[in-house]
Short mmCIF file of C-alpha atoms in Angstrom, two decimals:
data_model
loop_
_atom_site.label_atom_id
_atom_site.label_comp_id
_atom_site.label_asym_id
_atom_site.label_seq_id
_atom_site.Cartn_x
_atom_site.Cartn_y
_atom_site.Cartn_z
CA MET A 1 0.00 0.00 0.00
CA THR A 2 1.62 3.24 -1.10
CA GLY A 3 1.02 6.87 -0.27
CA GLN A 4 2.61 10.26 -0.21
CA ALA A 5 2.58 13.24 2.12
CA VAL A 6 0.72 16.09 0.48
CA THR A 7 -0.62 19.51 1.31
CA PRO A 8 -4.40 19.20 1.12
CA PRO A 9 -6.18 21.54 -1.29
CA PRO A 10 -8.24 24.26 0.36
CA HIS A 11 -11.65 23.10 1.46
CA PRO A 12 -14.68 24.88 0.02
CA ASP A 13 -17.62 25.96 2.10
CA PRO A 14 -19.49 22.64 2.51
CA SER A 15 -22.87 24.36 2.25
CA SER A 16 -21.92 25.69 -1.20
CA LEU A 17 -21.59 22.21 -2.70
CA VAL A 18 -24.41 20.64 -4.71
CA ILE A 19 -24.77 16.98 -3.74
CA PRO A 20 -26.48 14.98 -6.50
CA THR A 21 -29.24 12.48 -5.77
CA LEU A 22 -28.07 8.97 -6.55
CA SER A 23 -30.32 6.06 -7.44
CA LEU A 24 -30.25 2.40 -8.44
CA PRO A 25 -32.49 0.60 -10.97
CA PHE A 26 -33.94 -1.58 -8.20
CA THR A 27 -35.84 -0.53 -5.10
CA PRO A 28 -35.25 -1.23 -1.39
CA HIS A 29 -37.46 -3.71 0.46
CA PRO A 30 -37.22 -3.08 4.22
CA HIS A 31 -38.20 -5.80 6.65
CA PRO A 32 -41.85 -5.37 7.72
CA ALA A 33 -40.73 -5.36 11.37
CA SER A 34 -37.84 -2.95 10.78
CA HIS A 35 -38.83 -0.46 13.48
CA GLU A 36 -39.31 -3.21 16.07
CA ILE A 37 -35.90 -4.63 15.16
CA CYS A 38 -34.38 -1.14 15.42
CA GLU A 39 -35.77 -0.65 18.93
CA LYS A 40 -34.53 -4.05 20.05
CA THR A 41 -31.11 -3.34 18.54
CA LEU A 42 -30.76 -0.11 20.49
CA GLN A 43 -31.92 -1.92 23.63
CA TRP A 44 -29.20 -4.54 23.09
CA VAL A 45 -26.56 -1.82 22.61
CA HIS A 46 -27.48 -0.25 25.96
CA GLU A 47 -27.72 -3.57 27.80
CA SER A 48 -24.31 -4.57 26.43
CA GLY A 49 -22.68 -1.47 27.93
CA LEU A 50 -21.55 -0.03 24.61
CA ILE A 51 -22.83 3.48 25.27
CA HIS A 52 -20.92 5.51 27.83
CA THR A 53 -22.06 9.13 27.45
CA ASP A 54 -25.20 11.10 26.73
CA GLU A 55 -23.53 12.35 23.54
CA GLN A 56 -22.95 8.80 22.31
CA ASN A 57 -26.57 7.95 23.07
CA ARG A 58 -27.79 11.00 21.18
CA TYR A 59 -25.68 10.08 18.16
CA LEU A 60 -26.84 6.46 18.28
CA ILE A 61 -30.49 7.50 18.21
CA GLU A 62 -30.27 10.42 15.79
CA SER A 63 -28.15 8.52 13.26
CA ARG A 64 -30.92 5.87 12.98
CA ILE A 65 -28.25 3.24 12.62
CA GLY A 66 -30.57 0.65 14.13
CA LEU A 67 -32.60 0.79 10.91
CA SER A 68 -29.68 0.13 8.57
CA PHE A 69 -29.65 -3.68 8.66
CA PRO A 70 -33.44 -4.31 8.75
CA ASN A 71 -33.58 -1.97 5.76
CA VAL A 72 -31.57 -4.45 3.67
CA VAL A 73 -33.31 -7.73 4.58
CA PRO A 74 -36.88 -7.92 3.21
CA HIS A 75 -37.85 -11.05 5.14
CA GLY A 76 -36.61 -13.46 7.77
CA ASP A 77 -37.14 -14.49 11.37
CA ILE A 78 -37.12 -11.38 13.58
CA ASP A 79 -34.60 -12.80 16.07
CA THR A 80 -32.20 -13.73 13.27
CA VAL A 81 -32.49 -10.31 11.61
CA LEU A 82 -32.00 -8.77 15.06
CA LEU A 83 -28.72 -10.66 15.39
CA GLY A 84 -27.57 -9.29 12.03
CA SER A 85 -28.61 -5.82 13.11
CA CYS A 86 -26.66 -6.06 16.37
CA ILE A 87 -23.54 -7.26 14.52
CA ASN A 88 -23.89 -4.36 12.09
CA VAL A 89 -24.18 -1.71 14.82
CA TRP A 90 -21.34 -3.32 16.77
CA ALA A 91 -19.11 -3.08 13.67
CA ALA A 92 -20.00 0.61 13.25
CA LEU A 93 -19.09 1.25 16.89
CA VAL A 94 -15.65 -0.27 16.29
CA ASP A 95 -15.05 2.53 13.79
CA ASP A 96 -16.64 5.18 16.01
CA GLN A 97 -15.08 4.20 19.34
CA ILE A 98 -11.66 2.88 18.30
CA MET A 99 -10.61 4.19 14.91
CA GLU A 100 -12.12 7.68 15.20
CA LYS A 101 -10.53 7.99 18.64
CA HIS A 102 -7.01 6.79 17.81
CA GLY A 103 -6.62 6.80 14.02
CA HIS A 104 -5.53 10.41 13.63
CA PRO A 105 -2.27 12.36 13.94
CA GLY A 106 -1.38 12.26 17.62
CA GLY A 107 -3.68 9.30 18.32
CA GLU A 108 -2.56 5.99 19.80
CA LEU A 109 -2.49 4.01 16.57
CA ALA A 110 -0.68 1.01 18.10
CA ARG A 111 -3.41 0.79 20.72
CA ALA A 112 -6.09 0.80 18.03
CA MET A 113 -4.28 -1.94 16.08
CA GLY A 114 -3.98 -4.02 19.25
CA SER A 115 -7.70 -3.68 19.87
CA LEU A 116 -8.49 -4.96 16.37
CA VAL A 117 -6.17 -7.95 16.82
CA GLU A 118 -7.96 -8.79 20.08
CA LEU A 119 -11.38 -8.46 18.47
CA GLU A 120 -10.42 -10.64 15.51
CA SER A 121 -9.44 -13.40 17.92
CA ILE A 122 -12.68 -13.08 19.87
CA SER A 123 -14.74 -13.26 16.67
CA ARG A 124 -13.59 -16.85 16.26
CA THR A 125 -14.47 -17.97 19.78
CA THR A 126 -17.23 -20.28 20.95
CA ASP A 127 -16.10 -19.92 24.55
CA SER A 128 -18.81 -19.14 27.08
CA ASP A 129 -16.55 -17.55 29.69
CA ALA A 130 -17.63 -14.33 31.38
CA PRO A 131 -17.53 -11.50 28.83
CA THR A 132 -14.96 -8.73 29.06
CA PRO A 133 -16.11 -5.09 29.18
CA GLY A 134 -16.26 -2.78 26.19
CA LEU A 135 -16.47 -4.03 22.61
CA PRO A 136 -14.94 -7.53 23.21
CA GLY A 137 -17.69 -8.88 25.48
CA PRO A 138 -20.62 -8.15 23.15
CA LEU A 139 -18.64 -9.55 20.21
CA ALA A 140 -18.13 -12.83 22.06
CA GLU A 141 -21.89 -13.03 22.65
CA LEU A 142 -22.69 -12.23 19.01
CA SER A 143 -20.16 -14.77 17.79
CA GLN A 144 -21.68 -17.51 19.93
CA ARG A 145 -25.18 -16.68 18.70
CA LEU A 146 -24.04 -16.76 15.07
CA HIS A 147 -22.41 -20.17 15.60
CA ARG A 148 -25.74 -21.53 16.83
CA ILE A 149 -27.84 -20.51 13.83
CA ALA A 150 -25.52 -20.32 10.80
CA ALA A 151 -23.85 -23.06 8.79
CA PRO A 152 -20.12 -23.54 9.48
CA GLU A 153 -19.20 -22.14 6.05
CA GLN A 154 -21.29 -19.03 6.73
CA VAL A 155 -19.62 -18.50 10.09
CA LEU A 156 -16.20 -18.76 8.47
CA ARG A 157 -17.20 -16.25 5.79
CA ALA A 158 -18.51 -13.82 8.41
CA GLN A 159 -15.22 -14.10 10.31
CA TRP A 160 -13.21 -13.52 7.14
CA HIS A 161 -15.28 -10.51 6.12
CA LEU A 162 -14.91 -9.00 9.59
CA LEU A 163 -11.14 -9.42 9.26
CA GLN A 164 -11.27 -7.69 5.87
CA TYR A 165 -13.18 -4.83 7.51
CA PHE A 166 -10.48 -4.55 10.18
CA MET A 167 -7.79 -4.51 7.46
CA GLY A 168 -9.54 -1.65 5.72
CA LEU A 169 -9.94 0.35 8.94
CA SER A 170 -6.28 -0.23 9.82
CA THR A 171 -4.98 0.93 6.45
CA GLU A 172 -7.24 3.96 6.47
CA ALA A 173 -6.09 4.87 9.97
CA ALA A 174 -2.41 4.41 9.04
CA HIS A 175 -2.74 6.93 6.21
CA THR A 176 -4.62 9.39 8.40
CA HIS A 177 -2.21 8.96 11.32
CA THR A 178 0.83 9.63 9.13
CA THR A 179 -0.89 12.36 7.07
CA THR A 180 -0.20 10.48 3.84
CA THR A 181 -2.63 10.12 0.97
CA PRO A 182 -3.17 6.79 -0.79
CA THR A 183 -3.24 6.48 -4.54
CA LEU A 184 -6.72 6.51 -6.04
CA ALA A 185 -6.43 2.79 -6.83
CA ASP A 186 -5.41 2.02 -3.24
CA TYR A 187 -8.21 4.19 -1.89
CA LYS A 188 -10.82 2.28 -3.89
CA ARG A 189 -9.58 -1.03 -2.46
CA ILE A 190 -9.55 0.38 1.07
CA ARG A 191 -13.11 1.60 0.53
CA GLN A 192 -14.22 -1.84 -0.66
CA LEU A 193 -13.00 -3.23 2.66
CA THR A 194 -14.45 -0.54 4.94
CA THR A 195 -17.96 -0.66 3.44
CA CYS A 196 -18.39 -4.06 5.15
CA MET A 197 -20.78 -5.10 2.36
CA PRO A 198 -19.60 -8.75 2.08
CA LEU A 199 -20.45 -9.21 5.77
CA PHE A 200 -23.91 -7.77 5.07
CA PHE A 201 -24.35 -10.24 2.21
CA THR A 202 -23.44 -13.21 4.41
CA LEU A 203 -25.67 -12.12 7.28
CA SER A 204 -28.55 -11.48 4.87
CA GLU A 205 -28.09 -14.97 3.48
CA VAL A 206 -28.36 -16.39 7.02
CA CYS A 207 -31.46 -14.30 7.74
CA ARG A 208 -33.18 -15.59 4.60
CA GLY A 209 -32.50 -19.19 5.58
CA LEU A 210 -30.38 -19.74 2.48
CA HIS A 211 -27.04 -21.45 1.98
CA ILE A 212 -25.23 -20.24 -1.14
CA PRO A 213 -22.56 -22.84 -2.05
CA THR A 214 -18.96 -21.74 -1.71
CA ARG A 215 -18.32 -22.74 -5.32
CA THR A 216 -20.90 -20.14 -6.42
CA LEU A 217 -19.38 -17.38 -4.32
CA MET A 218 -15.89 -18.21 -5.59
CA ARG A 219 -16.87 -17.87 -9.23
CA PRO A 220 -15.12 -14.89 -10.87
CA GLU A 221 -18.55 -13.51 -11.82
CA ALA A 222 -19.68 -13.55 -8.17
CA GLN A 223 -16.40 -12.06 -6.93
CA LYS A 224 -16.66 -9.22 -9.44
CA LEU A 225 -20.30 -8.62 -8.51
CA THR A 226 -19.39 -8.41 -4.81
CA ALA A 227 -16.62 -5.92 -5.53
CA SER A 228 -18.89 -3.87 -7.79
CA ALA A 229 -21.57 -3.67 -5.08
CA SER A 230 -18.98 -2.52 -2.55
CA ASP A 231 -17.75 0.12 -5.02
CA LEU A 232 -21.29 1.45 -5.44
CA ILE A 233 -21.82 1.80 -1.69
CA GLY A 234 -18.37 3.30 -1.15
CA ALA A 235 -18.91 5.92 -3.85
CA SER A 236 -22.42 6.79 -2.67
CA ASN A 237 -21.26 7.15 0.95
CA ASP A 238 -18.40 9.42 -0.13
CA ILE A 239 -20.77 11.66 -2.04
CA ILE A 240 -23.58 11.68 0.55
CA GLY A 241 -21.19 12.29 3.46
CA LEU A 242 -18.87 14.83 1.84
CA ARG A 243 -20.23 17.91 3.61
CA ARG A 244 -19.88 16.16 6.97
CA ASP A 245 -16.36 14.99 6.10
CA LEU A 246 -15.27 18.51 5.19
CA ARG A 247 -16.77 20.03 8.33
CA ARG A 248 -14.97 17.61 10.61
CA GLY A 249 -11.67 18.06 8.79
CA ASP A 250 -11.12 14.62 7.28
CA THR A 251 -7.67 14.68 5.71
CA TRP A 252 -8.53 12.62 2.64
CA THR A 253 -11.67 11.52 0.87
CA HIS A 254 -12.55 10.06 -2.52
CA VAL A 255 -13.62 13.49 -3.74
CA ARG A 256 -10.39 15.08 -2.56
CA LEU A 257 -8.37 12.46 -4.44
CA PHE A 258 -10.36 13.35 -7.56
CA VAL A 259 -9.54 17.02 -6.95
CA GLN A 260 -5.83 16.20 -6.84
CA GLN A 261 -5.79 13.76 -9.75
CA HIS A 262 -7.87 15.87 -12.12
CA GLU A 263 -6.75 19.28 -10.80
CA CYS A 264 -10.34 20.41 -10.56
CA THR A 265 -12.69 22.00 -8.04
CA TYR A 266 -14.53 20.03 -5.38
CA GLN A 267 -17.82 20.51 -7.21
CA GLU A 268 -16.30 19.24 -10.44
CA ALA A 269 -14.89 16.25 -8.54
CA ILE A 270 -18.33 15.49 -7.08
CA ASP A 271 -19.81 15.52 -10.56
CA LEU A 272 -17.03 13.25 -11.84
CA LEU A 273 -17.61 10.78 -9.02
CA ALA A 274 -21.37 10.86 -9.63
CA ALA A 275 -20.74 10.08 -13.32
CA GLU A 276 -18.48 7.21 -12.27
CA PHE A 277 -21.25 5.94 -10.00
CA LEU A 278 -23.66 5.80 -12.97
CA SER A 279 -21.05 3.92 -14.99
CA ARG A 280 -20.68 1.42 -12.16
CA VAL A 281 -24.45 0.90 -12.08
CA SER A 282 -24.28 -0.17 -15.73
CA GLU A 283 -21.32 -2.41 -14.98
CA PHE A 284 -23.23 -3.97 -12.08
CA ALA A 285 -26.12 -4.88 -14.42
CA THR A 286 -23.69 -6.56 -16.83
CA LEU A 287 -22.16 -8.55 -13.97
CA THR A 288 -25.57 -9.79 -12.78
CA ASP A 289 -26.27 -11.11 -16.28
CA ALA A 290 -22.89 -12.86 -16.30
CA LEU A 291 -23.46 -14.55 -12.93
CA GLN A 292 -26.95 -15.72 -13.89
CA ALA A 293 -25.56 -17.28 -17.06
CA ALA A 294 -22.65 -18.93 -15.22
CA ASP A 295 -24.76 -20.31 -12.34
CA PRO A 296 -28.49 -20.32 -13.16
CA GLN A 297 -29.34 -22.25 -9.97
CA TYR A 298 -27.70 -20.18 -7.24
CA GLY A 299 -26.62 -17.05 -9.10
CA PRO A 300 -30.10 -15.45 -8.99
CA LEU A 301 -30.33 -16.08 -5.22
CA TYR A 302 -27.07 -14.26 -4.58
CA ILE A 303 -28.03 -11.45 -6.95
CA ASP A 304 -31.30 -10.92 -5.02
CA ILE A 305 -29.33 -10.70 -1.76
CA VAL A 306 -26.82 -8.21 -3.16
CA GLN A 307 -29.44 -6.01 -4.81
CA ASP A 308 -31.61 -5.86 -1.69
CA VAL A 309 -28.61 -5.04 0.48
CA ILE A 310 -27.16 -2.22 -1.61
CA ALA A 311 -30.58 -0.72 -2.45
CA GLY A 312 -31.67 -0.83 1.19
CA TYR A 313 -28.38 0.44 2.55
CA MET A 314 -28.16 3.32 0.09
CA HIS A 315 -31.76 4.32 0.84
CA TRP A 316 -30.98 4.26 4.57
CA ALA A 317 -27.74 6.25 4.11
CA GLN A 318 -29.47 8.94 2.07
CA HIS A 319 -32.00 9.44 4.87
CA SER A 320 -29.73 8.88 7.86
CA PRO A 321 -28.21 11.81 9.75
CA ARG A 322 -25.12 9.58 10.29
CA TYR A 323 -23.75 11.13 7.11
CA THR A 324 -24.66 14.69 8.07
CA LEU A 325 -24.27 14.86 11.86
CA ASP A 326 -21.44 17.13 12.96
CA GLY A 327 -19.55 17.60 16.19
CA TRP A 328 -19.70 14.05 17.51
CA HIS A 329 -16.47 12.54 18.89
CA HIS A 330 -16.11 8.85 19.84
#
C-alpha cells in the first residue's frame, strides 16, 4: 500500500456544494418489522454497555443506525435479523469508538491496532466464559449466537469478512495517522474493505434461511459482482457524506483524491464521481447477467441478496443523519 505526504487543497464551504441524488435501478425492500428490530437493537446496545455518554446515546439514536440492517433484509425471522442488526451496529461502533478515537495524527495508533487484533481473535471464539467489558464482550456473545444458527461455512465467511473490515480500517487509519494520501487505486480497495458489504451479504443470506454454495461465491462472476456492489456503496457514501467529512476536517476523501488527480474544483470532482457511479451501475447490471448465465441455480439467489442489500443500505444512508451529523467525537 503506497502513499505520499501532500498539502491538502483548500476546502470549500461545505454548504456551497451541490450533492447529487443517486439512485439504483432496483428498489429497497425493508423488513416489515424494521422499526421493532431497530428498537430491540438499540436496547441490546445499551444492555451490552456499549454506550458511555449522553452524547454517544444522542448520536446512536439520531443517526438511525438501528434501521440500517433491517432496511436491507426484506424477510426473515425477527430474532435472526435482530442478530444481524446487532452485529452491524457493533461493527459501526468499532469505527466510532476505536478508529475515530485513535486513528488520527497524535492518536494511539498502536493501541487501536492491538484492539483490532484482540477483536479478531474473539470473533472466532465459541467460549462461554464471562464476557470482558467494552467491545470484546458483546462480540463474544454475538459470535456464539451466530455459531448456533448459521452453517459452518457461513460462520467462516462472516469471520473472514470481519477481518477484511479490520484490514480496511487499519490501512485507512495508518494513512490518516501519518498524514499520507493513498493512490486513487489504493483508496478504492480500502473503501471496498471498509464498506463491510460482504459481511452484510453473508448475514442477509443467514437471515433468509439460504445457503449459497462456496463454489458459487468463488466464481469470478460472483467475486466481481461483490466488488462492484462494494464500489457502489463506497462511492455513494463518499458523495452523501462529503459535507460532513469537510466540516470535521477529514484529511482525505474520494472526492479530494479526484480534486488532486484531475486538478479540478470540489464541485467538479463530485460531478465526476457521480458520473463514475452511474457507470458502475451499468457495470453492475452486466455482472448480474454474467453470474446468472454462469450459475443459473444459485446465481439469482445471490443477486437478489446483493441487490436488496445495496438498495436498502443506500436508501438508509441517504436518509440517515449519520452522514450529516457534525460535532460528535467517539
